[in-house]
XYZ file of N, CA and C in Angstrom:
762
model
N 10.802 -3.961 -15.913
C 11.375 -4.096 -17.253
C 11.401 -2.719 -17.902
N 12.566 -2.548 -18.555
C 12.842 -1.289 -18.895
C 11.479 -0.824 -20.351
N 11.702 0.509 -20.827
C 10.407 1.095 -21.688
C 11.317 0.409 -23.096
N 11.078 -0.191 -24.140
C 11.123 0.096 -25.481
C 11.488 1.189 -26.102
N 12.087 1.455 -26.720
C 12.079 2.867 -27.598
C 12.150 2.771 -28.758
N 11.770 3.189 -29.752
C 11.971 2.619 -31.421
C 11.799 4.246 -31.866
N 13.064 4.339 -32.504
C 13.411 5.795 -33.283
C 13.642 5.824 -34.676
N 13.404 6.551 -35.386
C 13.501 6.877 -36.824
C 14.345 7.785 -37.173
N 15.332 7.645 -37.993
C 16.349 8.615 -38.029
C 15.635 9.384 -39.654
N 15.963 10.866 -39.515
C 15.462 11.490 -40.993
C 16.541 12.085 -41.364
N 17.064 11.886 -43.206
C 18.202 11.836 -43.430
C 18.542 13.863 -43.946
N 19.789 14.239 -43.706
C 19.605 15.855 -43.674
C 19.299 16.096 -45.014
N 18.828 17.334 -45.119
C 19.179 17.878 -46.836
C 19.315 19.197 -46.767
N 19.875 19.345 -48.502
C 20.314 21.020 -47.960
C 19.032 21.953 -47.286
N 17.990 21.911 -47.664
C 17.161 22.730 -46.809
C 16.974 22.773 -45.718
N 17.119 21.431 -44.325
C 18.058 21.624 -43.336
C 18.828 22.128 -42.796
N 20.001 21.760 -43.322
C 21.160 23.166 -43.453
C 20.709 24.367 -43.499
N 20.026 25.066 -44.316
C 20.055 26.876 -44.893
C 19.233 26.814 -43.468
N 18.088 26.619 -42.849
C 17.513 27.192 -41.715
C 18.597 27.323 -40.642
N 19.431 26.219 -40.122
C 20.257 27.242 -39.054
C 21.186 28.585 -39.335
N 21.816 28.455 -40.687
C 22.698 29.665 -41.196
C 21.914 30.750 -41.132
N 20.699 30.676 -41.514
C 19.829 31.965 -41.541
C 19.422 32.409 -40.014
N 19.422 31.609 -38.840
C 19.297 31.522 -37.763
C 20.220 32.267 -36.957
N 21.294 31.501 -37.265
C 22.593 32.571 -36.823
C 23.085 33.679 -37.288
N 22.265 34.011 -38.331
C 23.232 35.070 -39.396
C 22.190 36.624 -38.874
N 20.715 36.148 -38.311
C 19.900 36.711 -37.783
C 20.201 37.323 -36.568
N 20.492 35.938 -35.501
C 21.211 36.534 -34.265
C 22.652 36.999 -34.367
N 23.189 37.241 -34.999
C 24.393 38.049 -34.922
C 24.050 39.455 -35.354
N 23.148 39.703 -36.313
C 22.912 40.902 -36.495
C 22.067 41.410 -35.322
N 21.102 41.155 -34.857
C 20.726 41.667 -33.775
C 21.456 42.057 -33.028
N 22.432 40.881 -32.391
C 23.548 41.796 -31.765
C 24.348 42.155 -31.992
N 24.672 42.622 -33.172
C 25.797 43.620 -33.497
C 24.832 45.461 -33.031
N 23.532 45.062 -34.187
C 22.374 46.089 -33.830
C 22.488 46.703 -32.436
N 22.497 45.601 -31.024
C 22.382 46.158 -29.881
C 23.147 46.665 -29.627
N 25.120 46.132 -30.010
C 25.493 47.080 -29.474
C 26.204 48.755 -29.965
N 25.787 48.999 -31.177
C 25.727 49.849 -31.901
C 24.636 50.816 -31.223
N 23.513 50.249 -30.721
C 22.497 51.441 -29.929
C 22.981 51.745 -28.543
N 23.698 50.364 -28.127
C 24.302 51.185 -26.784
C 25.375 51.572 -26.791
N 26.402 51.661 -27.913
C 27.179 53.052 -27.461
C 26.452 54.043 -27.855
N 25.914 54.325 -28.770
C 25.312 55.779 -29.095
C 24.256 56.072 -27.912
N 23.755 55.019 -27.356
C 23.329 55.385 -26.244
C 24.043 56.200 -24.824
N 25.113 55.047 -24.793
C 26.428 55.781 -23.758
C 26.491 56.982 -23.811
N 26.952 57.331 -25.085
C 27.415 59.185 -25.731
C 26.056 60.016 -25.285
N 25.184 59.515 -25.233
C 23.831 60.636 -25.680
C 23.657 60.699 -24.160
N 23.688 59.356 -23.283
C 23.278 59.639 -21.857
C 24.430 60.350 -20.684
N 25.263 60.379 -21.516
C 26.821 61.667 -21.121
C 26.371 62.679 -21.062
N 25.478 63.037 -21.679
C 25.074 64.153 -21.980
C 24.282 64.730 -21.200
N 22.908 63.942 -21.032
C 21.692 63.867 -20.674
C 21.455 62.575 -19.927
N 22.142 62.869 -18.252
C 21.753 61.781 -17.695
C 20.670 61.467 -16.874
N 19.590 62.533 -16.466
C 17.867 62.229 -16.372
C 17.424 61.464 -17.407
N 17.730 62.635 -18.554
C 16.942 61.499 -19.324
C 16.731 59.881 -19.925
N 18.379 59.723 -19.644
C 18.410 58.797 -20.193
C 18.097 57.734 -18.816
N 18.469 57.943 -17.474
C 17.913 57.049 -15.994
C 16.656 56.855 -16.488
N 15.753 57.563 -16.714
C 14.339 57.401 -17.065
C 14.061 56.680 -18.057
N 14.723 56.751 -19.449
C 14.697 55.910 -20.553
C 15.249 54.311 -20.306
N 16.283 54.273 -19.495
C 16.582 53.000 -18.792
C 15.569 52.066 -18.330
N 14.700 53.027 -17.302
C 14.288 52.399 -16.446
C 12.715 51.854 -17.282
N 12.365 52.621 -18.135
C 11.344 52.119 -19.012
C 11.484 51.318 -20.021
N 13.023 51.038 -20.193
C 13.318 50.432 -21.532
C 13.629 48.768 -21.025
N 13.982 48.469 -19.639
C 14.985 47.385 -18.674
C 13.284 45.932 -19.165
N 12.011 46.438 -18.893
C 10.577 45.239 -19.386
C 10.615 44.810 -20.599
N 11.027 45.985 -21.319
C 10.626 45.243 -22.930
C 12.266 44.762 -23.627
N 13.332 45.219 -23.027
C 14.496 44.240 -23.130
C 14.277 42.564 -22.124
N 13.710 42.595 -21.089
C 13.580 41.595 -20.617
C 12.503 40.722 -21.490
N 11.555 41.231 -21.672
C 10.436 40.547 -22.605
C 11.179 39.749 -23.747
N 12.079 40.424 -24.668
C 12.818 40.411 -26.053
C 13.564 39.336 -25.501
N 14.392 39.434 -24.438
C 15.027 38.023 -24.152
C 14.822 37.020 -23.719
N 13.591 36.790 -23.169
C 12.982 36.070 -22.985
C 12.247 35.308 -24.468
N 12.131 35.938 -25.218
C 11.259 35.860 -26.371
C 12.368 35.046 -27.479
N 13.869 35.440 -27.253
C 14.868 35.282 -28.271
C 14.931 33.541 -27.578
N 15.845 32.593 -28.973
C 15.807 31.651 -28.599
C 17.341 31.633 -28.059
N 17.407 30.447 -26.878
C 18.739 30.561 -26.136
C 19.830 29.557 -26.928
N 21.209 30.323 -26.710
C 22.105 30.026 -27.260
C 22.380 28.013 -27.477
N 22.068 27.287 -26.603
C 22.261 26.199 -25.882
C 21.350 25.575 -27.004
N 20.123 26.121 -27.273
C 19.055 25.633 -28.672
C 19.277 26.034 -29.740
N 20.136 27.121 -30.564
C 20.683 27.399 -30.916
C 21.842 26.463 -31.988
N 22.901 26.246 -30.477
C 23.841 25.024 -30.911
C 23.285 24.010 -31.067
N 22.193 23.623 -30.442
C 21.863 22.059 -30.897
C 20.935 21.786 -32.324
N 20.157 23.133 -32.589
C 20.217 23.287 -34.232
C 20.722 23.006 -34.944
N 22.011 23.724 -34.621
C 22.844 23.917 -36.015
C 23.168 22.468 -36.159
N 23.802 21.941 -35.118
C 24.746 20.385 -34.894
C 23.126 19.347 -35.161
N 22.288 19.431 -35.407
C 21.481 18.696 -35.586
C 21.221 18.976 -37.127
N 21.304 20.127 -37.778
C 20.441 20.780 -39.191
C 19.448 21.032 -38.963
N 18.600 21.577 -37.946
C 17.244 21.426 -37.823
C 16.730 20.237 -38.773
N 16.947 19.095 -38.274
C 16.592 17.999 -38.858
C 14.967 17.724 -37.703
N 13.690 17.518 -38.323
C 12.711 17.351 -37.654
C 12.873 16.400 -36.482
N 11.599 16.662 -35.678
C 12.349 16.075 -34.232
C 12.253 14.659 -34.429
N 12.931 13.608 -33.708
C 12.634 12.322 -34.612
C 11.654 11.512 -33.518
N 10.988 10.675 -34.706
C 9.884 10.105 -34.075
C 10.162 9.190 -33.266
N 9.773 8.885 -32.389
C 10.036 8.487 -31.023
C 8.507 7.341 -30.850
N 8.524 6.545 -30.648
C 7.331 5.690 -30.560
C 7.741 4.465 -29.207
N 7.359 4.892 -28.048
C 7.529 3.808 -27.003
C 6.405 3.062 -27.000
N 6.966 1.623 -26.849
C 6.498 0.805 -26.823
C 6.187 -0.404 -25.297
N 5.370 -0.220 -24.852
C 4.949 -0.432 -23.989
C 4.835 -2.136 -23.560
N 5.854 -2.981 -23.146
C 5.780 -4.229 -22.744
C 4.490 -4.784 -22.643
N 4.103 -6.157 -22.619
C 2.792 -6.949 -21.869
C 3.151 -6.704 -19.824
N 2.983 -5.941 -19.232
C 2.756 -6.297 -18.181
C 3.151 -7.649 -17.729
N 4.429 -7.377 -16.849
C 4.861 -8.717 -16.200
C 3.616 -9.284 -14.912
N 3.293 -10.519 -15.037
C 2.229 -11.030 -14.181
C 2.946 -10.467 -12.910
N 2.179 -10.211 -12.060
C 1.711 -9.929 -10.558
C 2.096 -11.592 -9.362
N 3.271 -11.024 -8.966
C 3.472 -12.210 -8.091
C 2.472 -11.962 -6.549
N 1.515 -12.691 -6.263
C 0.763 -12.671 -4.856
C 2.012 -13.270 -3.951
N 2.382 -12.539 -2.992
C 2.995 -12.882 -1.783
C 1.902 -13.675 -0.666
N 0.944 -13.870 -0.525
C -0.276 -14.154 0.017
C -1.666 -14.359 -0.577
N -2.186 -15.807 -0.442
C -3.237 -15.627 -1.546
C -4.478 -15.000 -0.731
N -4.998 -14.598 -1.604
C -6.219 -13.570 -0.889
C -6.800 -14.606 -0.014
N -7.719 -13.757 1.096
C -8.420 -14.472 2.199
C -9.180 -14.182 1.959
N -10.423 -14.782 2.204
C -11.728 -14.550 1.411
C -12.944 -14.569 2.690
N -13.689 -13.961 3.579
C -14.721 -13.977 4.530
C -15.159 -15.288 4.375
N -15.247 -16.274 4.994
C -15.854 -17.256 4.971
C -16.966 -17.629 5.711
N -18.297 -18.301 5.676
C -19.374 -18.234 6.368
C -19.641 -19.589 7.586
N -17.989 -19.989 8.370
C -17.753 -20.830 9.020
C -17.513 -22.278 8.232
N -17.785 -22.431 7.702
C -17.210 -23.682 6.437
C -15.036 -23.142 6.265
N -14.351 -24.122 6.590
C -13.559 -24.461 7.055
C -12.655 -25.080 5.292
N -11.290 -24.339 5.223
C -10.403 -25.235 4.197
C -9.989 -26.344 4.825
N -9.692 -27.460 4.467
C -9.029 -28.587 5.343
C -7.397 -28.188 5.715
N -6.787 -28.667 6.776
C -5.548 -28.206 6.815
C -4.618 -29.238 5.610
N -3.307 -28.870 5.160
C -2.598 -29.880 5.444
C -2.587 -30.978 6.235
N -2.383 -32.419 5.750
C -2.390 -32.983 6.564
C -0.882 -33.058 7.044
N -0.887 -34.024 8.593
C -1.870 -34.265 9.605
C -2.245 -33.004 10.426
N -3.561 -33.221 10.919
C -4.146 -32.428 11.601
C -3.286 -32.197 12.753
N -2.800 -31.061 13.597
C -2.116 -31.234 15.071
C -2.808 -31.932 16.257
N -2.014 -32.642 17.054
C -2.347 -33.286 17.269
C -2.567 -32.065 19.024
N -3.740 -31.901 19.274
C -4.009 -30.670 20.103
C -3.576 -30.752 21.671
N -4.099 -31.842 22.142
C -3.540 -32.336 23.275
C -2.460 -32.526 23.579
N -1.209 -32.770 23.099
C 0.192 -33.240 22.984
C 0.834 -31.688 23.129
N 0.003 -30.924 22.458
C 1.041 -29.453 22.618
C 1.354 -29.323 24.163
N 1.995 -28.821 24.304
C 2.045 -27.503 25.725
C 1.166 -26.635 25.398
N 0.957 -25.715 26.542
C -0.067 -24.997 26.616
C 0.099 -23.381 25.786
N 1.776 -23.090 25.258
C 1.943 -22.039 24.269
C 1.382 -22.763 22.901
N 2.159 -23.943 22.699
C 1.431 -24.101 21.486
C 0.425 -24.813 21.018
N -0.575 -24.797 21.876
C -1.957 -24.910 21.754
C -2.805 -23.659 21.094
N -2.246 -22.754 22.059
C -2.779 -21.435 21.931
C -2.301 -20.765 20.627
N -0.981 -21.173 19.900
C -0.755 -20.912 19.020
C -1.362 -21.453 17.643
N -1.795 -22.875 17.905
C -2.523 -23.560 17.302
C -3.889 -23.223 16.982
N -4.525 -22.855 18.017
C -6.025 -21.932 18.006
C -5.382 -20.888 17.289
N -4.462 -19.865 17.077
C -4.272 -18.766 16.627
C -4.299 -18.870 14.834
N -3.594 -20.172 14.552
C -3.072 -20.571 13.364
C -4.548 -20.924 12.735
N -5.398 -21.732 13.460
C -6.885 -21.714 12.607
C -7.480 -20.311 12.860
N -7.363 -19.508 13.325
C -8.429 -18.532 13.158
C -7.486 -17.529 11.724
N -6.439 -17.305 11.928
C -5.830 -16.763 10.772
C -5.948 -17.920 9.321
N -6.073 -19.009 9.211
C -6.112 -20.007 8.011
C -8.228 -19.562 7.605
N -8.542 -19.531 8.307
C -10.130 -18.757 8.359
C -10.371 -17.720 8.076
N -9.808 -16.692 7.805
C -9.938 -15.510 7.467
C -10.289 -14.408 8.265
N -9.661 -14.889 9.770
C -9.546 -13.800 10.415
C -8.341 -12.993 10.246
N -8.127 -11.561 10.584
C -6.925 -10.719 10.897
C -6.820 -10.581 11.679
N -5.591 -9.550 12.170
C -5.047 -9.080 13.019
C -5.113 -10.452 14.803
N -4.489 -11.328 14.198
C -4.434 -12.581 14.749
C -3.362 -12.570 15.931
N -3.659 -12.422 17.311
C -2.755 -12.040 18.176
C -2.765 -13.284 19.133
N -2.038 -13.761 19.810
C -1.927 -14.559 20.300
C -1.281 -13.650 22.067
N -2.188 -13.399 23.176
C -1.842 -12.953 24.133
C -1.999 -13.635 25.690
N -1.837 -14.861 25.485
C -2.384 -15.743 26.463
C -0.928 -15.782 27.491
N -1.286 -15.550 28.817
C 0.035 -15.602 29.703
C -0.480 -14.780 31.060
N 0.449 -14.705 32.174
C 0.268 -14.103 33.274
C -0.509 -13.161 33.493
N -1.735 -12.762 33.841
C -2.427 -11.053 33.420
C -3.395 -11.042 32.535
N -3.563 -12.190 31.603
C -4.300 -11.947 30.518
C -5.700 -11.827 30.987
N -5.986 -12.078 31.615
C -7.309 -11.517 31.980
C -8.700 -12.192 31.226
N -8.047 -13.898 31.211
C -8.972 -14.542 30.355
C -9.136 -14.621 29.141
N -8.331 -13.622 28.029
C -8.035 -13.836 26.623
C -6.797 -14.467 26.276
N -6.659 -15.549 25.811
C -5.387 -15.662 24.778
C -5.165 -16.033 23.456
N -6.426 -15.940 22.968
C -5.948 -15.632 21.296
C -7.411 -13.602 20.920
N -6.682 -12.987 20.122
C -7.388 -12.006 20.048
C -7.141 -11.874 18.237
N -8.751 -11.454 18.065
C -8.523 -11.226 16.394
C -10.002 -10.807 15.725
N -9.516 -10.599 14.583
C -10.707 -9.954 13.866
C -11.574 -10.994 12.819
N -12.762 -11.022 12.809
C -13.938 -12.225 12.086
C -13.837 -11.352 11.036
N -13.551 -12.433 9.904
C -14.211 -12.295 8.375
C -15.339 -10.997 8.171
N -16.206 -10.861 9.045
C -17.546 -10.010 9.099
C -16.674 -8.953 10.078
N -15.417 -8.500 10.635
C -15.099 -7.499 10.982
C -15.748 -7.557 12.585
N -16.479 -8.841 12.898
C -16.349 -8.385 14.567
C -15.220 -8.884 15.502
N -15.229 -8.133 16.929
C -13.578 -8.226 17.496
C -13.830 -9.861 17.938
N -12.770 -10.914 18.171
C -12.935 -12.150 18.280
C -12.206 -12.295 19.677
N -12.987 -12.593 20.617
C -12.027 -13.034 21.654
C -11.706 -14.270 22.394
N -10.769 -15.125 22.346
C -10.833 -16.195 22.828
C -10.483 -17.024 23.624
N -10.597 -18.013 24.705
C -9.817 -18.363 25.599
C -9.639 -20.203 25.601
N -8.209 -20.440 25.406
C -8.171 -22.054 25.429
C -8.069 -22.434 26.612
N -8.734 -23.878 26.564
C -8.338 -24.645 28.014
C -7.703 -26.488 27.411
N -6.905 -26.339 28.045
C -6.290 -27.434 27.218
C -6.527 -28.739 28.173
N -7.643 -29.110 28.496
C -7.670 -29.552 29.499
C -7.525 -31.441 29.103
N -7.353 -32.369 30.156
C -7.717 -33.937 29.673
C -9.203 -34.671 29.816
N -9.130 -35.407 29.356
C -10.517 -35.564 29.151
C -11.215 -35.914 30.166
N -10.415 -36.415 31.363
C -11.161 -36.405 32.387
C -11.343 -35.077 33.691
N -10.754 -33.708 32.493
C -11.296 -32.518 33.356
C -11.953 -31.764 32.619
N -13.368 -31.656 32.803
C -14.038 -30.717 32.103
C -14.033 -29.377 32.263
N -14.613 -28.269 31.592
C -14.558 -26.888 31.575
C -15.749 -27.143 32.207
N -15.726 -26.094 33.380
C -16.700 -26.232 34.307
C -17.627 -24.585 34.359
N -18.610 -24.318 35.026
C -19.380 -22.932 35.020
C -18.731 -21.952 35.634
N -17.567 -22.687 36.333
C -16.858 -21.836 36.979
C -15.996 -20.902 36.089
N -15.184 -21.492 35.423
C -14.139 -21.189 34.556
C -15.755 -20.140 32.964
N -16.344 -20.433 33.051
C -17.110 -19.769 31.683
C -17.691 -18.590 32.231
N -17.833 -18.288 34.037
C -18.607 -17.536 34.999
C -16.912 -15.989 34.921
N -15.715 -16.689 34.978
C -14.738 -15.928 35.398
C -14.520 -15.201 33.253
N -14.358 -15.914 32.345
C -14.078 -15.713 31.286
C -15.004 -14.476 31.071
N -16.451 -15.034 31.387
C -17.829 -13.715 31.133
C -18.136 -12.229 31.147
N -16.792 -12.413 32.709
C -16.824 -11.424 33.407
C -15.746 -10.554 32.662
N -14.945 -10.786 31.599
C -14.206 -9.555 31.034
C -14.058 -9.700 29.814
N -14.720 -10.930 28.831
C -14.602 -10.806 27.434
C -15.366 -10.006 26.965
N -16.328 -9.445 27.254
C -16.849 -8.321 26.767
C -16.528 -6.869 27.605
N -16.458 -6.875 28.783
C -16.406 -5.136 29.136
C -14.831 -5.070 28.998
N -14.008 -5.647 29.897
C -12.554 -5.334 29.434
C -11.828 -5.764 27.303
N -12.262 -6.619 27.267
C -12.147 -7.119 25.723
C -12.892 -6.100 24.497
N -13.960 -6.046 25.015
C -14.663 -5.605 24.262
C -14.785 -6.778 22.755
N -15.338 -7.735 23.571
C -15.562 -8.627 22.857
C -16.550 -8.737 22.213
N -16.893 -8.646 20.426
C -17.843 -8.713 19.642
C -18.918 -10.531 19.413
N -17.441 -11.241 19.498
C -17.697 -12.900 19.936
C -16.724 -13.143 20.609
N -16.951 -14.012 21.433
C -16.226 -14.896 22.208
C -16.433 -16.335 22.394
N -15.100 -16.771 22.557
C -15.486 -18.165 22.115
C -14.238 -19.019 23.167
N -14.664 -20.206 23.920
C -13.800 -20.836 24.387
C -13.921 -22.409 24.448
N -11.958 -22.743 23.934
C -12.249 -23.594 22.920
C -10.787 -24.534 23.634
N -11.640 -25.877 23.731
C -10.824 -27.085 24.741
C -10.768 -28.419 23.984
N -9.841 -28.981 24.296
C -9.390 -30.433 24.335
C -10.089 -31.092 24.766
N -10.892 -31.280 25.963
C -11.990 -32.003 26.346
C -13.796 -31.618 26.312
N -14.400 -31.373 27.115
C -15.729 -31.391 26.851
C -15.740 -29.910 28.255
N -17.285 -29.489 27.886
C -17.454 -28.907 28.979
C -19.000 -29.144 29.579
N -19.131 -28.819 30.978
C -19.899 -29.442 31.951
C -21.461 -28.651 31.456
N -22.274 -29.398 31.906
C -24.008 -28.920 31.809
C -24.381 -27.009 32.357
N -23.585 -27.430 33.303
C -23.841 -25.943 33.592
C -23.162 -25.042 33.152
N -22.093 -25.242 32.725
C -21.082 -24.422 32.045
C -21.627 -24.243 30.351
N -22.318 -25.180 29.885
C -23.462 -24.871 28.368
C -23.945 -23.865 28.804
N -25.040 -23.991 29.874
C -25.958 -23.309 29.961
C -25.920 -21.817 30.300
N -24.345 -21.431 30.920
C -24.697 -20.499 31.128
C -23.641 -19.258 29.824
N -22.977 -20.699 28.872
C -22.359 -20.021 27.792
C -23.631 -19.315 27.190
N -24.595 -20.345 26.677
C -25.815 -19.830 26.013
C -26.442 -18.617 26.560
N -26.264 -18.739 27.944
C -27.014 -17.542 28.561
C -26.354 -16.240 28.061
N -25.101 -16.267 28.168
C -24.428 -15.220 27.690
C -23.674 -14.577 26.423
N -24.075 -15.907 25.560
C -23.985 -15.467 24.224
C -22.761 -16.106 24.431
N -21.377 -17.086 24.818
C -20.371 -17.240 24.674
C -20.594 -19.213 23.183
N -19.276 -18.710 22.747
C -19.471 -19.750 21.627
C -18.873 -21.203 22.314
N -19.075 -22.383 22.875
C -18.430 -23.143 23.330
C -17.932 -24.232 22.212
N -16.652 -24.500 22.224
C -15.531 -25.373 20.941
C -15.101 -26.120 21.853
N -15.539 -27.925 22.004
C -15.110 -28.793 22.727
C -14.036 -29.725 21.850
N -13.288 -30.749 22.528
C -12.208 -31.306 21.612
C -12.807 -31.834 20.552
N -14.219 -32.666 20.245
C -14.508 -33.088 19.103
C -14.995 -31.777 18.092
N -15.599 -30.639 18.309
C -16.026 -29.809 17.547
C -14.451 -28.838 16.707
N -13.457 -29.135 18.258
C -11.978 -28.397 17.670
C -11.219 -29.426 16.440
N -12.025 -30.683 16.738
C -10.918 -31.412 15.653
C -11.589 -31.486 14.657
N -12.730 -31.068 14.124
C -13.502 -31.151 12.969
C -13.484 -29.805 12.475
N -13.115 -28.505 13.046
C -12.988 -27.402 12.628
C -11.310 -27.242 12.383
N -10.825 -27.839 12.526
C -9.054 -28.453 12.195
C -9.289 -29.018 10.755
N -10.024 -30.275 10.844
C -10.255 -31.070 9.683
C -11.194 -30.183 8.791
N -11.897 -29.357 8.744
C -12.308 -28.785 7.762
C -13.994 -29.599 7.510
N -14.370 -29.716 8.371
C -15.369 -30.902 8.475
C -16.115 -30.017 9.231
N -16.207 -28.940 10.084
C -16.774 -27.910 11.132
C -16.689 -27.041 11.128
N -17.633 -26.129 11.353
C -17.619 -24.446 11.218
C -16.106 -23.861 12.290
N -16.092 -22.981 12.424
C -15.171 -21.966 12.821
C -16.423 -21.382 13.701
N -15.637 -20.577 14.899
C -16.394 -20.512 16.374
C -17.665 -19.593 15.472
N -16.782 -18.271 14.962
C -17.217 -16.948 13.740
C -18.876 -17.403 13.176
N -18.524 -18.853 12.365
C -19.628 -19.431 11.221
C -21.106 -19.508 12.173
N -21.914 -20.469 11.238
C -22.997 -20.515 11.838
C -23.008 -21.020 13.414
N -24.056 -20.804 14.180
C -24.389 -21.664 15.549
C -24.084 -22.607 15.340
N -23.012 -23.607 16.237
C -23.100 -24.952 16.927
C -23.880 -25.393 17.532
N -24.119 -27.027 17.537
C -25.189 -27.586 18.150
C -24.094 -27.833 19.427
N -24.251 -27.433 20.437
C -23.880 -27.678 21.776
C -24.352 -29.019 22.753
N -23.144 -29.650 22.622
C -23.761 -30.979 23.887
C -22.932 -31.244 24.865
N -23.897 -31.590 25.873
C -23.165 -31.731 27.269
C -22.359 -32.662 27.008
């Protein structure tokens, strides 16, 4: 929104007037003055032209000074065409600040306590296996993680969602979308182990399924610090009813 301006006009009078006439009537004599010294200057340095190169060359600072010092023609004219009428008061006025539209409402660190989604919850199993993974991606960004990457595919090397925890550690994660009559086994948590932290550089890691995972496959998450998210713990951290992998410890059951 543009600035306000509120101006005061001040009305002329003759004393207005007489300051530019005297202004100009000043600078004309000056320069009539100057050039009255430089012809008699001309004639005299005809004469005497050392002396006068030398008088030049000492005289060229304090003519520059003087014109510098004189006021310029351009201020001058806008004097006169004004009357030296005082400068006019000028008072901007400064709007209320138009409110602040948020494009995004702030995300706030959360301590695994969960907003509820929109309903209905997705229904996790039914996806394909991109948008599952996209689905895991979509709760960890609704949680207040960043930099929320979704890299799951040929090569991945056991990560496919990658991102940053509320508390700033790196999050690494791997879905298994499995049915309920295939569990995540020690095998699959033995191969994940082996690069979420040295290749990942994984701060947490967390892997997080549609069905359940096997006794030995707990045991050796725990062993290694990995966060295990089975389909009932994924649909209550959906529903807003369950921490986030990030939040406090899960109670883990076979």
């Amino acid at each position: 929104m543009p600035i306000r301006r509120t101006r005061s006009v001040t009305p002329r009078t003759p004393d207005t007037l007489r300051s530019p006439l005297l202004t100009l009537a000043l600078a004309g004599a000056v320069i009539c003055g100057g050039v009255l010294i430089f012809v008699r200057f001309a004639h005299w340095a005809g004469a005497h032209p050392v002396p006068a190169v030398l008088l030049a060359l000492l005289a060229l600072p304090v003519l520059y000074t003087l014109f510098r010092a004189m006021p310029r023609v351009r201020e001058l004219r806008r004097a006169a065409r004004a009357g030296m009428a005082p400068p006019a008061e000028e008072t901007i006025t400064d709007p209320d600040p138009a409110p602040q539209i948020l494009l995004h409402a702030p995300t706030d660190a959360r301590d695994g306590l969960t907003a509820v989604l929109p309903p209905p919850v997705p229904d996790f199993a039914a996806l394909d296996p991109d948008g599952f993974e996209a689905a895991v991606a979509e709760l960890c960004e609704r949680d207040g993680c960043r930099e929320v990457e979704v890299v799951g595919g040929a090569g991945d090397l056991g990560a496919d969602v990658l991102a940053t925890a509320p508390d700033g550690r790196r999050v690494v994660v791997q879905c298994k979308q499995y049915g309920p009559d295939n569990k995540v086994g020690s095998q699959d948590l033995q191969r994940f182990g082996g690069t979420c932290w040295t290749v990942h550089g994984a701060q947490l890691a967390a892997v997080v399924t549609t069905s359940e995972f096997t006794a030995p496959a707990l045991e050796y998450a725990e062993t290694c610090g990995i966060r295990c998210v089975d389909g009932a713990s994924l649909a209550a951290w959906a529903e807003g009813a369950g921490p986030a992998p990030w939040g406090p410890a899960m109670v883990d059951t076979a």
